[in-house]
Amino acid sequence: MSTLKKELLSEITSLNTTVIELRHHLHEHPELSNQEEKTTALLQDILKETPLKITTYETHYGLIAELIVDESRPFVALRADIDALPINEQTLVNYSSETKGIMHACGHDAHTAILLGVALAFSKLQQPLNANLRFIFQPAEEVLDAGAQEMIADGVLENVKAIFALHAYPYLPTGQIGYKYGVMLASADMFEIRIKGKSSHGARPHEGVDAILVTSMVVNALNHIVSRQIDPLHPAVISLGTIEGGKAANVLCDHVVLKGTVRTVNHDVRGKIPEMMRITMEGICKSMHASFEFDYTYGTPEVCNDKKMVDLIVNEAREVLGEENCIDLQDPVMGGEDFGFYLEKVPGAFIRLGTCSDNEESCYSQHNSRFNVDDHALQYGMKVLALSAIKALEDV
Ligand code: NI
């Protein structure tokens, strides 16, 4: 192991307690997406004591911190998300959320603390780096339609040759990471359908167009698209989450609104599904004398890892954790993550950081009101990200 890596690992070890305390502080003070004012201010306060160059934004929260050795050299970027969720915390820890109804239930407090720890460790290095480093503290990941895109629009990927991020993962024990080649997480799109019929007396259905009956057929048919029109080797999900319509038991409903989400791991499938849905609804509505409106919103793209970057991060992780603790996850999951926007533009890798200890309190699933991260996992996250950054800096 190079002296640079050794120096970095020793800085991380000495920062460990500080980083755990920072994580607890962030956990106590969670902020929702697009409201991360105090979190951003805290990061700024800590980072302004370092030689890192800080940039904040007028139109959104979050910030970047840069370690610049030579403006003309490329950058390697590391990214953390900083927002929390509208969940009422029910963990048993003494640093639980002080804000009722808001909670770090996805581990973004851990991501933020880990990245801060890595930034602090790099800022203390005595030896010069080969290129520049950019630490991206991104707001609004949970809403999937703001944070990453705003940061990218503000230029955080300029001159970036490689990007890495990790996510807390309670399905692996502390001390392990999970990786995957290619698509790791699905694209996540949203849609709204408005079925329009014609009201009449419930006793005289032939004088109206029953939007509820039409909707029932639409719901049924949409659920057959994946099973009968999509190649079974390409996972896809079309889920309807809300349905609203009707006012009275004896009145034929003239208007139903449906909302749902579409998940895919394949670009072509993603492109075809809206049209398949439209054709399905057209056929049903026409035969029933109803009409419909359909709004389809493309959300986050798939999180697609670059093979070379996965090899890089896994090689570094093996040095820190041992080969047996780097787990090939094999299958993608259908959840979404806006890190996909970065990976559309720059090669990089997204990995899972095991955060489940012997204490079952650290093993609840994400977005559960009991979710919490094992403190011991933070140092492993810092070490893997830091060594990967060093290696990527050597390669640029
Ligand atoms: Ni998350």
Tab-separated table of C-alpha atoms and ligand atoms in Angstrom:
chain	number	residue	atom	x	y	z
A	1	MET	CA	0.000	0.000	0.000
A	2	SER	CA	1.338	3.444	-0.966
A	3	THR	CA	2.404	5.900	1.745
A	4	LEU	CA	-0.329	8.248	0.522
A	5	LYS	CA	-2.995	5.618	1.174
A	6	LYS	CA	-1.495	4.778	4.562
A	7	GLU	CA	-1.488	8.432	5.564
A	8	LEU	CA	-5.108	8.777	4.474
A	9	LEU	CA	-6.254	5.666	6.352
A	10	SER	CA	-4.566	6.855	9.510
A	11	GLU	CA	-6.268	10.277	9.220
A	12	ILE	CA	-9.612	8.482	8.815
A	13	THR	CA	-8.992	6.325	11.875
A	14	SER	CA	-8.248	9.386	13.978
A	15	LEU	CA	-11.378	11.150	12.645
A	16	ASN	CA	-13.675	8.218	13.398
A	17	THR	CA	-15.136	9.483	16.697
A	18	THR	CA	-15.709	12.965	15.242
A	19	VAL	CA	-17.529	11.476	12.263
A	20	ILE	CA	-19.767	9.313	14.469
A	21	GLU	CA	-20.652	12.379	16.566
A	22	LEU	CA	-21.388	14.335	13.407
A	23	ARG	CA	-23.685	11.574	12.212
A	24	HIS	CA	-25.556	11.620	15.520
A	25	HIS	CA	-25.922	15.405	15.291
A	26	LEU	CA	-27.274	15.167	11.732
A	27	HIS	CA	-29.612	12.398	12.859
A	28	GLU	CA	-31.001	14.607	15.628
A	29	HIS	CA	-31.614	17.459	13.178
A	30	PRO	CA	-33.084	15.984	9.995
A	31	GLU	CA	-34.431	18.237	7.234
A	32	LEU	CA	-36.775	17.337	4.374
A	33	SER	CA	-35.820	17.514	0.701
A	34	ASN	CA	-35.315	21.099	-0.499
A	35	GLN	CA	-35.302	22.351	3.108
A	36	GLU	CA	-31.737	21.377	4.056
A	37	GLU	CA	-30.772	24.867	5.237
A	38	LYS	CA	-29.234	23.988	8.618
A	39	THR	CA	-27.537	20.863	7.292
A	40	THR	CA	-25.894	22.926	4.546
A	41	ALA	CA	-24.877	25.610	7.060
A	42	LEU	CA	-23.349	22.994	9.362
A	43	LEU	CA	-21.334	21.477	6.515
A	44	GLN	CA	-20.170	24.930	5.493
A	45	ASP	CA	-19.119	25.766	9.061
A	46	ILE	CA	-17.021	22.637	9.383
A	47	LEU	CA	-15.495	22.778	5.903
A	48	LYS	CA	-14.555	26.455	6.031
A	49	GLU	CA	-11.896	25.538	8.612
A	50	THR	CA	-10.132	23.482	5.899
A	51	PRO	CA	-8.222	24.536	2.763
A	52	LEU	CA	-11.085	23.159	0.634
A	53	LYS	CA	-12.842	25.571	-1.729
A	54	ILE	CA	-16.549	25.707	-0.887
A	55	THR	CA	-19.325	26.623	-3.323
A	56	THR	CA	-22.923	27.146	-2.198
A	57	TYR	CA	-25.946	27.923	-4.396
A	58	GLU	CA	-28.619	30.601	-4.419
A	59	THR	CA	-31.364	28.448	-5.897
A	60	HIS	CA	-30.995	25.293	-3.785
A	61	TYR	CA	-29.303	23.887	-0.694
A	62	GLY	CA	-26.308	21.569	-0.660
A	63	LEU	CA	-22.744	22.506	-1.493
A	64	ILE	CA	-19.535	21.301	-3.039
A	65	ALA	CA	-16.085	21.336	-1.471
A	66	GLU	CA	-13.033	21.046	-3.703
A	67	LEU	CA	-9.447	20.063	-3.108
A	68	ILE	CA	-7.701	21.739	-6.005
A	69	VAL	CA	-4.082	20.922	-6.799
A	70	ASP	CA	-4.084	22.341	-10.316
A	71	GLU	CA	-7.099	23.980	-12.016
A	72	SER	CA	-6.061	22.538	-15.376
A	73	ARG	CA	-6.150	18.939	-14.099
A	74	PRO	CA	-9.340	16.815	-14.130
A	75	PHE	CA	-11.541	16.039	-11.122
A	76	VAL	CA	-12.660	12.909	-9.319
A	77	ALA	CA	-16.000	13.383	-7.541
A	78	LEU	CA	-17.563	11.752	-4.485
A	79	ARG	CA	-21.228	12.356	-3.733
A	80	ALA	CA	-23.442	12.155	-0.639
A	81	ASP	CA	-27.136	12.996	-0.299
A	82	ILE	CA	-28.146	15.058	2.740
A	83	ASP	CA	-31.959	15.038	3.021
A	84	ALA	CA	-34.339	13.174	5.353
A	85	LEU	CA	-37.870	11.744	5.140
A	86	PRO	CA	-41.357	12.640	6.448
A	87	ILE	CA	-41.399	9.751	8.942
A	88	ASN	CA	-41.945	9.878	12.696
A	89	GLU	CA	-38.878	8.289	14.274
A	90	GLN	CA	-39.372	5.318	16.589
A	91	THR	CA	-35.786	4.196	17.160
A	92	LEU	CA	-34.540	3.720	20.708
A	93	VAL	CA	-31.299	5.715	20.286
A	94	ASN	CA	-30.480	8.749	22.449
A	95	TYR	CA	-29.782	10.864	19.368
A	96	SER	CA	-33.190	10.346	17.747
A	97	SER	CA	-34.809	13.120	15.709
A	98	GLU	CA	-35.691	16.291	17.586
A	99	THR	CA	-38.144	17.224	14.843
A	100	LYS	CA	-41.409	15.359	15.093
A	101	GLY	CA	-42.433	13.779	11.800
A	102	ILE	CA	-39.022	14.065	10.125
A	103	MET	CA	-36.351	11.403	10.268
A	104	HIS	CA	-33.130	10.230	8.656
A	105	ALA	CA	-34.686	6.878	7.760
A	106	CYS	CA	-32.579	6.186	4.665
A	107	GLY	CA	-29.088	6.684	6.097
A	108	HIS	CA	-28.349	10.000	4.368
A	109	ASP	CA	-27.024	11.238	7.743
A	110	ALA	CA	-24.423	8.460	7.500
A	111	HIS	CA	-23.626	9.289	3.859
A	112	THR	CA	-23.137	12.947	4.754
A	113	ALA	CA	-20.943	12.178	7.782
A	114	ILE	CA	-18.862	9.676	5.793
A	115	LEU	CA	-18.233	12.134	2.960
A	116	LEU	CA	-17.437	14.890	5.443
A	117	GLY	CA	-14.946	12.552	7.134
A	118	VAL	CA	-13.310	11.752	3.790
A	119	ALA	CA	-13.146	15.465	2.903
A	120	LEU	CA	-11.541	16.282	6.268
A	121	ALA	CA	-9.034	13.434	5.914
A	122	PHE	CA	-8.000	14.586	2.417
A	123	SER	CA	-7.716	18.184	3.580
A	124	LYS	CA	-5.100	17.120	6.157
A	125	LEU	CA	-2.851	15.235	3.740
A	126	GLN	CA	0.735	16.421	3.542
A	127	GLN	CA	1.458	14.749	0.208
A	128	PRO	CA	0.286	16.300	-3.081
A	129	LEU	CA	-2.417	14.622	-5.165
A	130	ASN	CA	-2.251	13.871	-8.863
A	131	ALA	CA	-5.492	15.707	-9.722
A	132	ASN	CA	-8.440	17.513	-8.128
A	133	LEU	CA	-11.169	16.182	-5.865
A	134	ARG	CA	-14.758	17.405	-5.626
A	135	PHE	CA	-17.011	16.476	-2.698
A	136	ILE	CA	-20.673	16.842	-3.657
A	137	PHE	CA	-23.179	17.261	-0.820
A	138	GLN	CA	-26.431	16.969	-2.716
A	139	PRO	CA	-29.883	18.017	-1.445
A	140	ALA	CA	-33.288	16.547	-2.297
A	141	GLU	CA	-32.489	12.965	-3.268
A	142	GLU	CA	-35.667	11.520	-1.770
A	143	VAL	CA	-37.984	13.411	-4.132
A	144	LEU	CA	-35.965	12.076	-7.095
A	145	ASP	CA	-36.730	15.026	-9.362
A	146	ALA	CA	-34.605	17.855	-8.067
A	147	GLY	CA	-31.315	17.362	-6.216
A	148	ALA	CA	-29.006	15.657	-8.679
A	149	GLN	CA	-30.336	17.573	-11.680
A	150	GLU	CA	-29.890	20.937	-9.966
A	151	MET	CA	-26.347	20.124	-8.925
A	152	ILE	CA	-25.486	18.909	-12.434
A	153	ALA	CA	-27.060	22.030	-13.957
A	154	ASP	CA	-24.823	24.049	-11.644
A	155	GLY	CA	-21.754	22.373	-13.087
A	156	VAL	CA	-20.692	19.857	-10.447
A	157	LEU	CA	-19.706	17.368	-13.164
A	158	GLU	CA	-17.500	19.804	-15.070
A	159	ASN	CA	-14.162	18.184	-15.805
A	160	VAL	CA	-15.109	15.112	-13.697
A	161	LYS	CA	-13.558	11.869	-14.972
A	162	ALA	CA	-14.929	9.470	-12.331
A	163	ILE	CA	-17.633	9.603	-9.662
A	164	PHE	CA	-18.441	7.359	-6.692
A	165	ALA	CA	-21.165	7.154	-4.058
A	166	LEU	CA	-22.341	4.659	-1.497
A	167	HIS	CA	-25.615	3.879	0.215
A	168	ALA	CA	-26.233	2.401	3.649
A	169	TYR	CA	-27.586	-1.136	3.296
A	170	PRO	CA	-29.119	-3.051	6.213
A	171	TYR	CA	-29.190	-6.312	4.244
A	172	LEU	CA	-25.415	-6.697	4.578
A	173	PRO	CA	-23.502	-6.803	7.872
A	174	THR	CA	-21.124	-4.064	8.941
A	175	GLY	CA	-17.716	-4.673	7.399
A	176	GLN	CA	-19.078	-5.705	4.006
A	177	ILE	CA	-19.885	-3.864	0.802
A	178	GLY	CA	-22.178	-4.951	-2.020
A	179	TYR	CA	-21.420	-4.167	-5.635
A	180	LYS	CA	-22.974	-4.846	-9.007
A	181	TYR	CA	-21.855	-4.496	-12.607
A	182	GLY	CA	-24.207	-2.672	-14.964
A	183	VAL	CA	-27.680	-1.656	-13.852
A	184	MET	CA	-27.988	-1.684	-10.068
A	185	LEU	CA	-31.193	0.296	-9.531
A	186	ALA	CA	-34.187	0.860	-11.783
A	187	SER	CA	-35.381	3.989	-13.533
A	188	ALA	CA	-38.293	5.543	-11.651
A	189	ASP	CA	-41.040	7.312	-13.638
A	190	MET	CA	-44.429	8.638	-12.471
A	191	PHE	CA	-47.772	8.889	-14.246
A	192	GLU	CA	-51.250	10.270	-13.753
A	193	ILE	CA	-54.340	9.039	-15.623
A	194	ARG	CA	-57.685	10.827	-15.681
A	195	ILE	CA	-60.553	8.649	-16.925
A	196	LYS	CA	-63.573	10.666	-18.026
A	197	GLY	CA	-67.098	9.268	-18.278
A	198	LYS	CA	-70.542	10.813	-17.919
A	199	SER	CA	-72.615	10.881	-14.748
A	200	SER	CA	-76.199	9.652	-14.542
A	201	HIS	CA	-78.551	8.184	-11.963
A	202	GLY	CA	-77.112	4.941	-10.585
A	203	ALA	CA	-80.391	3.271	-11.519
A	204	ARG	CA	-80.095	4.381	-15.181
A	205	PRO	CA	-76.500	3.370	-16.136
A	206	HIS	CA	-77.362	3.262	-19.861
A	207	GLU	CA	-77.706	7.060	-19.820
A	208	GLY	CA	-74.169	7.642	-18.540
A	209	VAL	CA	-70.600	6.375	-18.935
A	210	ASP	CA	-69.380	4.699	-15.777
A	211	ALA	CA	-65.829	5.967	-15.159
A	212	ILE	CA	-65.402	3.471	-12.303
A	213	LEU	CA	-66.164	0.488	-14.514
A	214	VAL	CA	-63.848	1.800	-17.243
A	215	THR	CA	-61.164	2.347	-14.608
A	216	SER	CA	-61.515	-1.202	-13.335
A	217	MET	CA	-60.825	-2.486	-16.842
A	218	VAL	CA	-57.912	-0.084	-17.295
A	219	VAL	CA	-56.371	-1.165	-13.971
A	220	ASN	CA	-56.691	-4.784	-14.976
A	221	ALA	CA	-55.254	-4.262	-18.453
A	222	LEU	CA	-52.317	-2.121	-17.295
A	223	ASN	CA	-51.336	-4.942	-14.978
A	224	HIS	CA	-51.114	-7.276	-17.969
A	225	ILE	CA	-48.621	-5.153	-19.902
A	226	VAL	CA	-45.594	-6.411	-17.977
A	227	SER	CA	-46.678	-10.045	-18.012
A	228	ARG	CA	-47.662	-10.204	-21.702
A	229	GLN	CA	-45.930	-7.415	-23.637
A	230	ILE	CA	-42.499	-7.116	-22.002
A	231	ASP	CA	-39.699	-9.654	-22.434
A	232	PRO	CA	-39.644	-11.567	-19.121
A	233	LEU	CA	-35.847	-11.276	-19.126
A	234	HIS	CA	-36.213	-7.498	-18.686
A	235	PRO	CA	-37.660	-6.735	-15.252
A	236	ALA	CA	-40.330	-4.005	-15.185
A	237	VAL	CA	-42.975	-2.807	-12.763
A	238	ILE	CA	-46.151	-0.815	-13.419
A	239	SER	CA	-47.776	-0.034	-10.073
A	240	LEU	CA	-50.872	2.025	-9.411
A	241	GLY	CA	-50.636	3.723	-6.033
A	242	THR	CA	-53.763	5.883	-5.786
A	243	ILE	CA	-57.283	5.825	-7.157
A	244	GLU	CA	-59.864	8.507	-6.547
A	245	GLY	CA	-63.363	8.907	-7.891
A	246	GLY	CA	-67.055	9.078	-7.155
A	247	LYS	CA	-69.163	11.146	-4.791
A	248	ALA	CA	-72.338	9.227	-4.002
A	249	ALA	CA	-73.522	5.619	-3.850
A	250	ASN	CA	-76.358	6.165	-6.311
A	251	VAL	CA	-74.590	8.376	-8.864
A	252	LEU	CA	-72.598	7.042	-11.788
A	253	CYS	CA	-69.055	8.412	-11.418
A	254	ASP	CA	-67.872	10.651	-14.262
A	255	HIS	CA	-64.238	11.131	-13.316
A	256	VAL	CA	-61.502	8.917	-11.829
A	257	VAL	CA	-57.885	9.883	-11.198
A	258	LEU	CA	-55.161	7.243	-10.935
A	259	LYS	CA	-51.524	7.752	-10.017
A	260	GLY	CA	-48.683	5.303	-10.263
A	261	THR	CA	-45.051	4.550	-10.979
A	262	VAL	CA	-43.110	2.650	-13.623
A	263	ARG	CA	-39.740	0.969	-12.925
A	264	THR	CA	-37.454	-0.573	-15.534
A	265	VAL	CA	-33.819	-1.613	-15.826
A	266	ASN	CA	-33.648	-1.450	-19.609
A	267	HIS	CA	-33.609	1.707	-21.746
A	268	ASP	CA	-35.688	0.260	-24.610
A	269	VAL	CA	-38.339	-1.139	-22.294
A	270	ARG	CA	-38.542	2.198	-20.518
A	271	GLY	CA	-39.081	3.946	-23.834
A	272	LYS	CA	-41.881	1.602	-24.929
A	273	ILE	CA	-44.012	1.412	-21.784
A	274	PRO	CA	-45.772	4.810	-22.016
A	275	GLU	CA	-46.997	3.996	-25.525
A	276	MET	CA	-48.129	0.514	-24.465
A	277	MET	CA	-50.121	2.103	-21.654
A	278	ARG	CA	-51.642	4.678	-24.000
A	279	ILE	CA	-52.723	2.096	-26.578
A	280	THR	CA	-54.247	-0.082	-23.856
A	281	MET	CA	-56.262	2.815	-22.441
A	282	GLU	CA	-57.326	4.040	-25.883
A	283	GLY	CA	-58.806	0.651	-26.741
A	284	ILE	CA	-60.731	0.309	-23.512
A	285	CYS	CA	-61.980	3.894	-23.386
A	286	LYS	CA	-63.120	3.812	-27.023
A	287	SER	CA	-65.112	0.628	-26.532
A	288	MET	CA	-66.763	2.095	-23.427
A	289	HIS	CA	-67.440	5.609	-24.857
A	290	ALA	CA	-65.101	7.148	-22.278
A	291	SER	CA	-62.071	9.372	-22.749
A	292	PHE	CA	-58.841	9.791	-20.847
A	293	GLU	CA	-55.891	12.070	-20.221
A	294	PHE	CA	-52.456	10.633	-19.555
A	295	ASP	CA	-49.423	12.452	-18.120
A	296	TYR	CA	-46.212	10.458	-18.021
A	297	THR	CA	-43.205	12.006	-16.289
A	298	TYR	CA	-39.752	10.579	-16.814
A	299	GLY	CA	-37.993	10.576	-13.451
A	300	THR	CA	-34.582	9.208	-12.573
A	301	PRO	CA	-32.745	6.987	-15.045
A	302	GLU	CA	-31.338	3.589	-14.074
A	303	VAL	CA	-28.245	3.611	-11.872
A	304	CYS	CA	-25.855	1.991	-14.322
A	305	ASN	CA	-22.370	1.259	-12.991
A	306	ASP	CA	-19.322	1.423	-15.214
A	307	LYS	CA	-17.434	-1.902	-15.250
A	308	LYS	CA	-13.989	-0.332	-14.890
A	309	MET	CA	-15.176	1.817	-12.000
A	310	VAL	CA	-16.769	-1.160	-10.229
A	311	ASP	CA	-13.474	-3.057	-10.603
A	312	LEU	CA	-11.625	-0.050	-9.199
A	313	ILE	CA	-13.811	0.416	-6.115
A	314	VAL	CA	-14.006	-3.334	-5.397
A	315	ASN	CA	-10.212	-3.697	-5.643
A	316	GLU	CA	-9.793	-0.892	-3.128
A	317	ALA	CA	-12.516	-2.308	-0.874
A	318	ARG	CA	-10.773	-5.698	-0.862
A	319	GLU	CA	-7.652	-4.025	0.541
A	320	VAL	CA	-9.621	-2.596	3.444
A	321	LEU	CA	-12.283	-5.250	4.059
A	322	GLY	CA	-10.854	-8.465	2.620
A	323	GLU	CA	-12.062	-10.247	-0.494
A	324	GLU	CA	-14.708	-12.283	1.380
A	325	ASN	CA	-16.415	-9.054	2.464
A	326	CYS	CA	-16.996	-7.673	-1.023
A	327	ILE	CA	-20.262	-9.190	-2.177
A	328	ASP	CA	-21.435	-9.373	-5.777
A	329	LEU	CA	-25.145	-8.530	-5.445
A	330	GLN	CA	-25.994	-10.077	-8.854
A	331	ASP	CA	-29.556	-8.736	-9.154
A	332	PRO	CA	-30.694	-5.147	-9.569
A	333	VAL	CA	-33.453	-3.778	-7.333
A	334	MET	CA	-36.447	-1.862	-8.649
A	335	GLY	CA	-35.965	1.114	-6.310
A	336	GLY	CA	-34.761	4.426	-7.756
A	337	GLU	CA	-31.845	6.731	-6.868
A	338	ASP	CA	-31.002	10.017	-8.530
A	339	PHE	CA	-27.306	9.099	-8.667
A	340	GLY	CA	-28.353	7.665	-12.056
A	341	PHE	CA	-28.308	11.226	-13.453
A	342	TYR	CA	-24.586	11.541	-12.676
A	343	LEU	CA	-23.832	8.125	-14.146
A	344	GLU	CA	-25.551	9.106	-17.403
A	345	LYS	CA	-22.839	11.714	-17.868
A	346	VAL	CA	-19.724	10.387	-16.133
A	347	PRO	CA	-18.395	6.844	-15.562
A	348	GLY	CA	-18.667	5.838	-11.950
A	349	ALA	CA	-19.940	3.336	-9.446
A	350	PHE	CA	-22.543	3.177	-6.704
A	351	ILE	CA	-22.029	0.612	-3.951
A	352	ARG	CA	-23.901	-0.657	-0.910
A	353	LEU	CA	-22.338	-0.274	2.517
A	354	GLY	CA	-23.330	-2.969	5.012
A	355	THR	CA	-24.739	-1.289	8.136
A	356	CYS	CA	-26.364	-4.132	10.066
A	357	SER	CA	-24.610	-5.131	13.313
A	358	ASP	CA	-25.330	-7.873	15.865
A	359	ASN	CA	-27.796	-5.431	17.397
A	360	GLU	CA	-31.041	-5.892	15.480
A	361	GLU	CA	-31.842	-2.182	15.948
A	362	SER	CA	-29.442	-1.509	13.064
A	363	CYS	CA	-31.097	-4.030	10.751
A	364	TYR	CA	-34.514	-2.480	10.015
A	365	SER	CA	-35.171	-1.738	6.361
A	366	GLN	CA	-34.845	1.715	4.855
A	367	HIS	CA	-37.778	4.111	5.232
A	368	ASN	CA	-38.869	2.161	8.351
A	369	SER	CA	-39.443	4.335	11.443
A	370	ARG	CA	-36.936	2.135	13.333
A	371	PHE	CA	-34.205	2.310	10.663
A	372	ASN	CA	-30.763	3.159	11.986
A	373	VAL	CA	-27.174	2.711	10.862
A	374	ASP	CA	-24.484	0.874	12.833
A	375	ASP	CA	-21.865	3.480	13.801
A	376	HIS	CA	-19.005	1.063	13.142
A	377	ALA	CA	-19.902	0.985	9.445
A	378	LEU	CA	-18.918	4.632	8.941
A	379	GLN	CA	-15.159	4.029	9.028
A	380	TYR	CA	-15.445	1.313	6.374
A	381	GLY	CA	-17.436	3.638	4.152
A	382	MET	CA	-14.838	6.384	4.576
A	383	LYS	CA	-11.931	4.063	3.846
A	384	VAL	CA	-13.460	2.537	0.718
A	385	LEU	CA	-14.431	5.913	-0.751
A	386	ALA	CA	-11.091	7.513	0.134
A	387	LEU	CA	-8.939	4.754	-1.357
A	388	SER	CA	-11.114	4.623	-4.467
A	389	ALA	CA	-10.695	8.362	-4.906
A	390	ILE	CA	-6.906	8.042	-4.602
A	391	LYS	CA	-6.826	5.272	-7.183
A	392	ALA	CA	-9.105	7.171	-9.566
A	393	LEU	CA	-6.912	10.270	-9.152
A	394	GLU	CA	-3.865	8.200	-10.152
A	395	ASP	CA	-5.688	6.947	-13.250
A	396	VAL	CA	-7.108	10.224	-14.632
B	1	NI	NI	-31.457	6.847	0.242
